[in-house]
PDB file of C-alpha atoms in Angstrom:
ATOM      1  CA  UNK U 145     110.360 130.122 132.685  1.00  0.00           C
ATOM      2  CA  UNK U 146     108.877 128.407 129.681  1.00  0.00           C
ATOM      3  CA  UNK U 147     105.974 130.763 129.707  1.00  0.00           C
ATOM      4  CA  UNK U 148     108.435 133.764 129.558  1.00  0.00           C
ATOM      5  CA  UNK U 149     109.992 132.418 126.448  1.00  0.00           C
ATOM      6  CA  UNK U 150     109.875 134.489 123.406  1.00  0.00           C
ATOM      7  CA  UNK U 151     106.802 133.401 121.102  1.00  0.00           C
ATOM      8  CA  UNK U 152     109.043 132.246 118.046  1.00  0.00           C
ATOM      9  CA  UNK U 153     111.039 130.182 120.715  1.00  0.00           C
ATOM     10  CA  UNK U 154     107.689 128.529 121.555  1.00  0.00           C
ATOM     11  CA  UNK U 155     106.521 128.203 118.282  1.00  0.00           C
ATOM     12  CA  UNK U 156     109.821 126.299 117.762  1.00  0.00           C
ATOM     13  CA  UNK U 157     108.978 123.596 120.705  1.00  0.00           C
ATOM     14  CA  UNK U 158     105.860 123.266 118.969  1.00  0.00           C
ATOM     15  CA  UNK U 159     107.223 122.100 115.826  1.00  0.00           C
ATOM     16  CA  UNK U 160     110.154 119.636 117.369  1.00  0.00           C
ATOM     17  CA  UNK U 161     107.445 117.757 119.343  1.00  0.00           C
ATOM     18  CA  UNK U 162     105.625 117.988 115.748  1.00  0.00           C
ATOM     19  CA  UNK U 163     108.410 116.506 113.512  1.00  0.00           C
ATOM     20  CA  UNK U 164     109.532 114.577 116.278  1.00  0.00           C
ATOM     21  CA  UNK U 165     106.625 112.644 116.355  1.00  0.00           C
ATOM     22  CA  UNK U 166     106.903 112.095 112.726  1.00  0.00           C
ATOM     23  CA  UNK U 167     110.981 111.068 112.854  1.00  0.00           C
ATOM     24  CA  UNK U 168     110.477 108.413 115.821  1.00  0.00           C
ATOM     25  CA  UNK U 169     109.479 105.232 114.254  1.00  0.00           C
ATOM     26  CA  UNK U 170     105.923 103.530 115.733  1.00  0.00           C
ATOM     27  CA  UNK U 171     103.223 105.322 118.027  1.00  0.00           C
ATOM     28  CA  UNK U 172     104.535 104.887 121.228  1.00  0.00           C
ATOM     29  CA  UNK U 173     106.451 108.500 121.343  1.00  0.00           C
ATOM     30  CA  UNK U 174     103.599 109.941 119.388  1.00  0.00           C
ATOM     31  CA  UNK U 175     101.142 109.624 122.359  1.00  0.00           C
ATOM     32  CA  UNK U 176     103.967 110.316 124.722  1.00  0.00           C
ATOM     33  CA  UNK U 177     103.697 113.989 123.107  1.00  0.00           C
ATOM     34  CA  UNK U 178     100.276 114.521 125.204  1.00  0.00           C
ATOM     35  CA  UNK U 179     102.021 113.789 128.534  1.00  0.00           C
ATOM     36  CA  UNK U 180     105.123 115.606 127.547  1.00  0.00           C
ATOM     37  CA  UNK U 181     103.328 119.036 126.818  1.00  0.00           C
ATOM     38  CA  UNK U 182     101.398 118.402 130.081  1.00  0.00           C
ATOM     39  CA  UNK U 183     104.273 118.449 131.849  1.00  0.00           C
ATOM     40  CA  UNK U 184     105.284 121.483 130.195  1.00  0.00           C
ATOM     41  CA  UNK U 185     102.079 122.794 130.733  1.00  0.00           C
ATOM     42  CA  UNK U 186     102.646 122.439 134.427  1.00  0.00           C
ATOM     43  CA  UNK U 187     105.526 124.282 134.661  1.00  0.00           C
ATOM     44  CA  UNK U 188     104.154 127.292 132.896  1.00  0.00           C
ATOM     45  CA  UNK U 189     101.577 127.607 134.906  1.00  0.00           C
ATOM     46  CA  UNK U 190      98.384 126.468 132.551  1.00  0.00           C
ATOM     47  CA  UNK U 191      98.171 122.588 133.430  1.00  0.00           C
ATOM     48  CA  UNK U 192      94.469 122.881 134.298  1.00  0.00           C
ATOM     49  CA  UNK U 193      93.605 124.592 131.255  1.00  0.00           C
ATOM     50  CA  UNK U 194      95.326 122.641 128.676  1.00  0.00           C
ATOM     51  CA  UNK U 195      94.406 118.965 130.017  1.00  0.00           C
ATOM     52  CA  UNK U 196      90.805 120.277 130.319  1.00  0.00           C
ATOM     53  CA  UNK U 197      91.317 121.152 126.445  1.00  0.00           C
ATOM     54  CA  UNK U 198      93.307 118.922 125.143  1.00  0.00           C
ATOM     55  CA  UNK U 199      90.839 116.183 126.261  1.00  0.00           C
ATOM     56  CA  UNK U 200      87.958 117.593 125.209  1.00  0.00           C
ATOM     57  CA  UNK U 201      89.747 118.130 121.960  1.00  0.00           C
ATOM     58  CA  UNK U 202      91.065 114.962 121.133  1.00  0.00           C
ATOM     59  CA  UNK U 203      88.953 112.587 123.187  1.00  0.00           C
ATOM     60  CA  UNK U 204      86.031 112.092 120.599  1.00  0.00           C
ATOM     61  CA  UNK U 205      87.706 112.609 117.701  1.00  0.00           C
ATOM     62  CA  UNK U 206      90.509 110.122 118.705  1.00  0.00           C
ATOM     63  CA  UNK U 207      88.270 107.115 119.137  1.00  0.00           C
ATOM     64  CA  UNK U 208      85.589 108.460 116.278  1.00  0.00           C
ATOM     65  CA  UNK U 209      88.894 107.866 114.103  1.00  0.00           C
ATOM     66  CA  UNK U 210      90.268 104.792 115.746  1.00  0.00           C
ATOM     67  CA  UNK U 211      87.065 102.503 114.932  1.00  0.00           C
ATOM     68  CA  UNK U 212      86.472 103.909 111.805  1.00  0.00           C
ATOM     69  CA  UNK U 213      90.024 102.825 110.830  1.00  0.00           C
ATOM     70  CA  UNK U 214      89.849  99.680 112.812  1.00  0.00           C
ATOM     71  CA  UNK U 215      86.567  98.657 111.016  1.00  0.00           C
ATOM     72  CA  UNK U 216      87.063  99.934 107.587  1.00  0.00           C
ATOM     73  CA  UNK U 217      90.610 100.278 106.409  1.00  0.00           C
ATOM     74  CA  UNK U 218      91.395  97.408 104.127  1.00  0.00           C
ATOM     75  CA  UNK U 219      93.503  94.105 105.411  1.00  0.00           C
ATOM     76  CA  UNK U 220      92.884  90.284 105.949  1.00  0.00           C
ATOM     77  CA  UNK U 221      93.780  89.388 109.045  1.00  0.00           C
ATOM     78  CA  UNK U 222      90.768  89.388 110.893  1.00  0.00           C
ATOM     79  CA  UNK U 223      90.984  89.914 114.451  1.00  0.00           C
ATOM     80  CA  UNK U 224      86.841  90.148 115.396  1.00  0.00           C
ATOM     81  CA  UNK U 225      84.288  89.949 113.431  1.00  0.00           C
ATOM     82  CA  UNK U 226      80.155  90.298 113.782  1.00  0.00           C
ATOM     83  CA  UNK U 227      78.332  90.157 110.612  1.00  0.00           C
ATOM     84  CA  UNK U 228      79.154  92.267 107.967  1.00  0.00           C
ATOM     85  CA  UNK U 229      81.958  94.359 110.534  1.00  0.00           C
ATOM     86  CA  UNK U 230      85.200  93.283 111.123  1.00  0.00           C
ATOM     87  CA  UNK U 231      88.554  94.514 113.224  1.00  0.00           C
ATOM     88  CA  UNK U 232      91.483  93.524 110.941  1.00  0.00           C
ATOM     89  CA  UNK U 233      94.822  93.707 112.091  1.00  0.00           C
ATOM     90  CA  UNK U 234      95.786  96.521 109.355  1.00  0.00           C
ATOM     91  CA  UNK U 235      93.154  98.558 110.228  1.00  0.00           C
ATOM     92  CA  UNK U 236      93.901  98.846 114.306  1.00  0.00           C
ATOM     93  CA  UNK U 237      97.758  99.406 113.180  1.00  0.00           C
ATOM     94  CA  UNK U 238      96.907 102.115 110.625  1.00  0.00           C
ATOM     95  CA  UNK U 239      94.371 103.677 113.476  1.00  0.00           C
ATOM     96  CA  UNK U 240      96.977 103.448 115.954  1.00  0.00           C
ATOM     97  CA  UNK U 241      99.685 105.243 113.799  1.00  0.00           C
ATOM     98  CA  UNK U 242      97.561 107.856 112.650  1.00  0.00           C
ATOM     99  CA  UNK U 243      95.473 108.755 115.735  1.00  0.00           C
ATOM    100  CA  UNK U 244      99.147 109.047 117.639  1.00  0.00           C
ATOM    101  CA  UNK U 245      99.917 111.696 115.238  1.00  0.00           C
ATOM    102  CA  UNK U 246      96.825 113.749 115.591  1.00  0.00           C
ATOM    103  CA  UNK U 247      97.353 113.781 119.403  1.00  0.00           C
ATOM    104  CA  UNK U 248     101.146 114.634 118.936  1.00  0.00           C
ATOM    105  CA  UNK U 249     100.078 117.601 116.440  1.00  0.00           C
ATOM    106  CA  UNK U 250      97.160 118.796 118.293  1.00  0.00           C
ATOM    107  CA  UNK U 251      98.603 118.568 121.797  1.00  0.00           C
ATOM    108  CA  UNK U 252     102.049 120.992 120.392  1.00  0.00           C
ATOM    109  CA  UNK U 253      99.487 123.547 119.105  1.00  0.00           C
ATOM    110  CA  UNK U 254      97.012 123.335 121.924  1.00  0.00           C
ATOM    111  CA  UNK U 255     100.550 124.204 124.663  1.00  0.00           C
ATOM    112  CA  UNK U 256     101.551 126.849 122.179  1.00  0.00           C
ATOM    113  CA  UNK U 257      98.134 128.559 122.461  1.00  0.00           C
ATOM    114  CA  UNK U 258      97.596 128.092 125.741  1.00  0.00           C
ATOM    115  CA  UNK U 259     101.291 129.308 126.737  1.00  0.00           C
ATOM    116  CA  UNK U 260     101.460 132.143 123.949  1.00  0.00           C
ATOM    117  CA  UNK U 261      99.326 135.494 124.103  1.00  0.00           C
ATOM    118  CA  UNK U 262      97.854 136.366 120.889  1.00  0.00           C
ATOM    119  CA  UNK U 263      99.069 139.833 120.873  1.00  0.00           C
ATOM    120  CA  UNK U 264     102.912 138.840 121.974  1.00  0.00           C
ATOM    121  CA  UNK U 265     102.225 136.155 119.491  1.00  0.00           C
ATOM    122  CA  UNK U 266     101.490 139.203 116.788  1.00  0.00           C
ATOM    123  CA  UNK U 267     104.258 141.601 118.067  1.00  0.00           C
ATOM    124  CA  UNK U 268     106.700 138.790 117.242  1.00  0.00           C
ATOM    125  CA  UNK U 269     105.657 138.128 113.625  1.00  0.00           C
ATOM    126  CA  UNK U 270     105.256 141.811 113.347  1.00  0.00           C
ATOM    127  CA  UNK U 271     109.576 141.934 114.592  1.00  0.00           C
ATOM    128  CA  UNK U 272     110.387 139.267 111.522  1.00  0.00           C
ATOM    129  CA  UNK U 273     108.864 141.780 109.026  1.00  0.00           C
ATOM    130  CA  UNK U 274     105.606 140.422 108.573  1.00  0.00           C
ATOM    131  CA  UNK U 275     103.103 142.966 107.197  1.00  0.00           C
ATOM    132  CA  UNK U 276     100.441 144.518 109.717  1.00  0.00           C
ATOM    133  CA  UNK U 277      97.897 143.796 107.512  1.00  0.00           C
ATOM    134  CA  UNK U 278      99.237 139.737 107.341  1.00  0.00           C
ATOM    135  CA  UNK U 279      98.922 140.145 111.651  1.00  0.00           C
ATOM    136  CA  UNK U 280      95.983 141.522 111.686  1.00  0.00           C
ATOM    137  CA  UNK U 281      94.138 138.579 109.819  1.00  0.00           C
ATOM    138  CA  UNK U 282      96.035 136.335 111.957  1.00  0.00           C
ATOM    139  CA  UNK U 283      94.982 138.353 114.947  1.00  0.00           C
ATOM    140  CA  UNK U 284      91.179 138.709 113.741  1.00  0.00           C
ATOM    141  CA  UNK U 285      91.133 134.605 113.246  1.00  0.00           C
ATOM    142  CA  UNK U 286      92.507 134.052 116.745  1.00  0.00           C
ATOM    143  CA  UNK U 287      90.172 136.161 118.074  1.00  0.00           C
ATOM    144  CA  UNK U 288      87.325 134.746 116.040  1.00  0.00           C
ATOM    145  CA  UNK U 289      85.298 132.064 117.794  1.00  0.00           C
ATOM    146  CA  UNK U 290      86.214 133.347 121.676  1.00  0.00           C
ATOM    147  CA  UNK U 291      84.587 136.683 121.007  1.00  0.00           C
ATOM    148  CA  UNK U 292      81.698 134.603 119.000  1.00  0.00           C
ATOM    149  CA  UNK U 293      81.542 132.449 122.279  1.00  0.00           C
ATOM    150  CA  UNK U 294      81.524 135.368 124.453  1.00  0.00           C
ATOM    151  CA  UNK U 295      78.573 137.325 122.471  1.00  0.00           C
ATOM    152  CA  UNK U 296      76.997 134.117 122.210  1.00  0.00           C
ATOM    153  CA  UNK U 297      76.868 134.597 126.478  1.00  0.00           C
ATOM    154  CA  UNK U 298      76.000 137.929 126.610  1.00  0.00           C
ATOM    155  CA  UNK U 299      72.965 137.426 124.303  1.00  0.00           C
ATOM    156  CA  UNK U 300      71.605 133.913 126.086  1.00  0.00           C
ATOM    157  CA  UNK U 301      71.852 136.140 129.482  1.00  0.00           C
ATOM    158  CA  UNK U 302      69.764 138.608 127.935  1.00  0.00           C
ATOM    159  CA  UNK U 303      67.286 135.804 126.902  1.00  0.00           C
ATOM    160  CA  UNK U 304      67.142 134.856 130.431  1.00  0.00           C
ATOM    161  CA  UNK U 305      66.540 138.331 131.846  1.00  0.00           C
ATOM    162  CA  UNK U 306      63.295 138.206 129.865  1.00  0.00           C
ATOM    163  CA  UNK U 307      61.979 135.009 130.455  1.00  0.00           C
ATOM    164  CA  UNK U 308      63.199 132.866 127.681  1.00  0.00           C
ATOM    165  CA  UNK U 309      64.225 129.352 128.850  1.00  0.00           C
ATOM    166  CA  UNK U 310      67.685 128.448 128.408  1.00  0.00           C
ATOM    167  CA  UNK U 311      68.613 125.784 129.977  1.00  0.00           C
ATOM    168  CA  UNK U 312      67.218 121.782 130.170  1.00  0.00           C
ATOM    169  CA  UNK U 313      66.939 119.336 127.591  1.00  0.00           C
ATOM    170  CA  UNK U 314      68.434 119.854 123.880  1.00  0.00           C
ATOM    171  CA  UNK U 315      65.245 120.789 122.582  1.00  0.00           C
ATOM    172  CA  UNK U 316      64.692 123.660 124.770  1.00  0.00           C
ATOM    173  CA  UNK U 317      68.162 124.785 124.003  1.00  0.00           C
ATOM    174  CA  UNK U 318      68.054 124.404 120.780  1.00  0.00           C
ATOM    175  CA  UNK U 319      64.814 126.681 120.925  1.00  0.00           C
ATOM    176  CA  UNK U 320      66.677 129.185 122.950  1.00  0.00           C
ATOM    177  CA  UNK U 321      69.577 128.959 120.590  1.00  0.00           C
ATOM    178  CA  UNK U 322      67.816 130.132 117.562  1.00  0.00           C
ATOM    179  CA  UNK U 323      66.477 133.525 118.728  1.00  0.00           C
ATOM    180  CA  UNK U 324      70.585 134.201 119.263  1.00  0.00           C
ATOM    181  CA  UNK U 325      71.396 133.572 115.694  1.00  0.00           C
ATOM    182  CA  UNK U 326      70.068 137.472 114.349  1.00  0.00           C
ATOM    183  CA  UNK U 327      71.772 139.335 117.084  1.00  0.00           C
ATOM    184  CA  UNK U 328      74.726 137.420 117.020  1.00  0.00           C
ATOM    185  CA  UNK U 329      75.220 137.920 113.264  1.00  0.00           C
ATOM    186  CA  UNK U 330      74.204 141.866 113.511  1.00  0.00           C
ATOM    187  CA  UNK U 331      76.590 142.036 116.219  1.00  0.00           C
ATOM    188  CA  UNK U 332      79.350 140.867 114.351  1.00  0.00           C
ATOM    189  CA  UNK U 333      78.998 142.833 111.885  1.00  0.00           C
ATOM    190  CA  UNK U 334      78.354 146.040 113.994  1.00  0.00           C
ATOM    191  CA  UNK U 335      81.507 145.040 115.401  1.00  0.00           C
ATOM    192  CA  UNK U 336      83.552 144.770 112.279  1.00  0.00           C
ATOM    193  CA  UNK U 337      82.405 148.198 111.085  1.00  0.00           C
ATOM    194  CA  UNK U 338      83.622 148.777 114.525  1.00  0.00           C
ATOM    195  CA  UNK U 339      86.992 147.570 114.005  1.00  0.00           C
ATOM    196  CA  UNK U 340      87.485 149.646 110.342  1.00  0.00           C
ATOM    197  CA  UNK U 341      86.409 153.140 111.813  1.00  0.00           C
ATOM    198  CA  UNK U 342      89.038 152.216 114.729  1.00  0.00           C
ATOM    199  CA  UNK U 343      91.749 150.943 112.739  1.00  0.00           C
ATOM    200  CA  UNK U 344      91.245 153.941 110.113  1.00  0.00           C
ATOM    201  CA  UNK U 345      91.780 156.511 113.059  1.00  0.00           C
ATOM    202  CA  UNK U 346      94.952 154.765 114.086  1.00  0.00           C
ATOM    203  CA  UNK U 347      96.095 155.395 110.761  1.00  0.00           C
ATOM    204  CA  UNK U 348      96.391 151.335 109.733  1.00  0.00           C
ATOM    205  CA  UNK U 349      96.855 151.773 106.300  1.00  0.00           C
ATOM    206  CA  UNK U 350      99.352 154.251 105.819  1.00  0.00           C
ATOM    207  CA  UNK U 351     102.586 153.749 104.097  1.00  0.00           C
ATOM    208  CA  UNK U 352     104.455 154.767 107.101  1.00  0.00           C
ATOM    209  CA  UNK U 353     106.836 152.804 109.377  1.00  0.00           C
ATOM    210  CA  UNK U 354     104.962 152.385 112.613  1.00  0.00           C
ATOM    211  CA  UNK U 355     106.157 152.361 116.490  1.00  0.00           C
ATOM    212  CA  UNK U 356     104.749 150.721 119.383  1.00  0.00           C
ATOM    213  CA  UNK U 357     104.615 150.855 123.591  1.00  0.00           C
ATOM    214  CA  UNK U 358     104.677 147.534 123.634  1.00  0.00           C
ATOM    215  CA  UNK U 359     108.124 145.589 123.712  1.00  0.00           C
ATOM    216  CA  UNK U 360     109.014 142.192 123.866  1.00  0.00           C
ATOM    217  CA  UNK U 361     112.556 141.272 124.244  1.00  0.00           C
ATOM    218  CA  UNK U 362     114.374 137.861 123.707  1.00  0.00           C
ATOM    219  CA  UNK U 363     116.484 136.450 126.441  1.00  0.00           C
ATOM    220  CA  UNK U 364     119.431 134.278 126.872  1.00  0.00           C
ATOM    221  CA  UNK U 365     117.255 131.019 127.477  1.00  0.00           C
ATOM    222  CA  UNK U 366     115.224 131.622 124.155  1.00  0.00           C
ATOM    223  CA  UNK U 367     118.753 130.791 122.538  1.00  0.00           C
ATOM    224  CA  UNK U 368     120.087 128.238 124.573  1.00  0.00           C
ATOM    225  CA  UNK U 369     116.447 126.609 123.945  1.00  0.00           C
ATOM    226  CA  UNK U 370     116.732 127.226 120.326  1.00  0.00           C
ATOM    227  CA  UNK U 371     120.491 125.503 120.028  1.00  0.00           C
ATOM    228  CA  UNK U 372     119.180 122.730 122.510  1.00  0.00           C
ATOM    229  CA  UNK U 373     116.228 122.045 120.042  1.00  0.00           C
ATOM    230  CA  UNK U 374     118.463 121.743 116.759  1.00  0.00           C
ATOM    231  CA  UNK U 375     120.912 119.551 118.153  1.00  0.00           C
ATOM    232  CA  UNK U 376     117.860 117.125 119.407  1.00  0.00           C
ATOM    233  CA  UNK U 377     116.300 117.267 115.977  1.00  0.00           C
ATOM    234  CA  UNK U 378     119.481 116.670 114.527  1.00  0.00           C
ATOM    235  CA  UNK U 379     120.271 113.894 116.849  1.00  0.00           C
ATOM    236  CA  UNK U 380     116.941 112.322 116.102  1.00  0.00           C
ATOM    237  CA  UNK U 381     117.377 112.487 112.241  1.00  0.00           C
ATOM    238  CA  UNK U 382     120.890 110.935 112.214  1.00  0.00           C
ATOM    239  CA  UNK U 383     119.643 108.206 114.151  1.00  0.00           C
ATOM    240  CA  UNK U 384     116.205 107.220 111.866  1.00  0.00           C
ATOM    241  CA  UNK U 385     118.659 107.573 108.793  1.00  0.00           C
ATOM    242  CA  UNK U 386     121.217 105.030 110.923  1.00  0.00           C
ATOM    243  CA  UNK U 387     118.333 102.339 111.212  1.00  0.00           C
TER     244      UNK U 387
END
């Protein structure tokens, strides 16, 4: 069901688990965000692909964050020290408070784009009276680094086909990787002019109002979903402000 949820209803679940995360006092419900939106993930179908993501995502960048904090932010009590480093207390609580949020943030986004298609995603903005030219940017940034990634693989299998040695240590592909960068860029472009001559015959830019095959309807659970989410975020602010 939550996969067959209207894309602004989505985009609403998104931003409770985001504020949320930012009403509950401490970390603790912060990193309970990641499990939460795997759970959702599950039932819509897409648990694979967003755990595979999200930890890829956030793995690295978590813990590049947490020691930097945990060594560097100002504080006195010391917890370890070597040398010239030190883990104060300050710096793993600070660390701890703001990697949570990163993981509550990124892991709402991440389930929205894995549980939203771009182009129902569009339509929707589109129905609130959002320009087609103001989609279409959206649109062409969505779209942006999967069709990089996918010319990127079309070009290194062409590399392979004559000879050209892709694969092994990160020299080699780094020397493999070069020889991609001028038919990647030409490419691009190519397919740019591609996307103006196509755009231009679909009559983009006229001053008319346009219709469309495609429909997208809400249903009675996007509003029962929507009312459920406002009295939770309403619930939660009442109670911070009552501490």
């Amino acid at each position: 069901m939550l996969s067959r949820l209207y894309p602004t209803t989505k985009f609403m679940i998104t931003i409770a688990l985001c504020l949320a995360a930012f009403i509950v006092p401490g970390y603790g419900f912060s990193y309970a965000v990641l499990p939460i939106c795997m759970v959702l993930a599950y039932f819509a179908g897409s648990f694979k692909e967003f755990s595979n993501l999200a930890i890829k995502a956030l793995l690295m960048i978590v813990v590049f964050i947490f020691i930097l904090q945990s060594f560097f932010y100002p504080g006195h009590d010391i917890l370890w020290s070597w040398g010239i480093f030190s883990i104060k207390r300050e710096g793993v609580e600070f660390a701890l408070f703001l990697t949570s949020k990163i993981v509550a943030v990124a892991s709402a986004f991440i389930l929205f784009f894995r549980i939203t298609k771009v182009k129902d995603l569009v339509h929707s903005l589109e129905q609130i009276g959002l320009p087609s030219k103001v989609t279409y940017v959206i649109l062409s940034t969505l779209q942006l680094i999967p069709e990089m990634k996918k010319l990127t693989l079309v070009i290194m299998d062409a590399q392979k086909t004559r000879g050209v040695e892709t694969e092994g240590k990160l020299l080699v592909r780094m020397k493999a990787f070069l020889p991609t960068l001028s038919p990647l860029i030409l490419g691009s472009v190519a397919s740019t002019e591609e996307r103006v001559l196509t755009l231009e015959s679909r009559a983009f830019s006229a001053n008319v109002k346009k219709s469309s095959i495609y429909t997208l309807e809400k249903t009675k659970y996007d509003r029962l979903v929507q009312i459920l989410l406002i009295v939770l975020l309403a619930i939660l602010i009442v109670w911070r402000v009552a501490l």
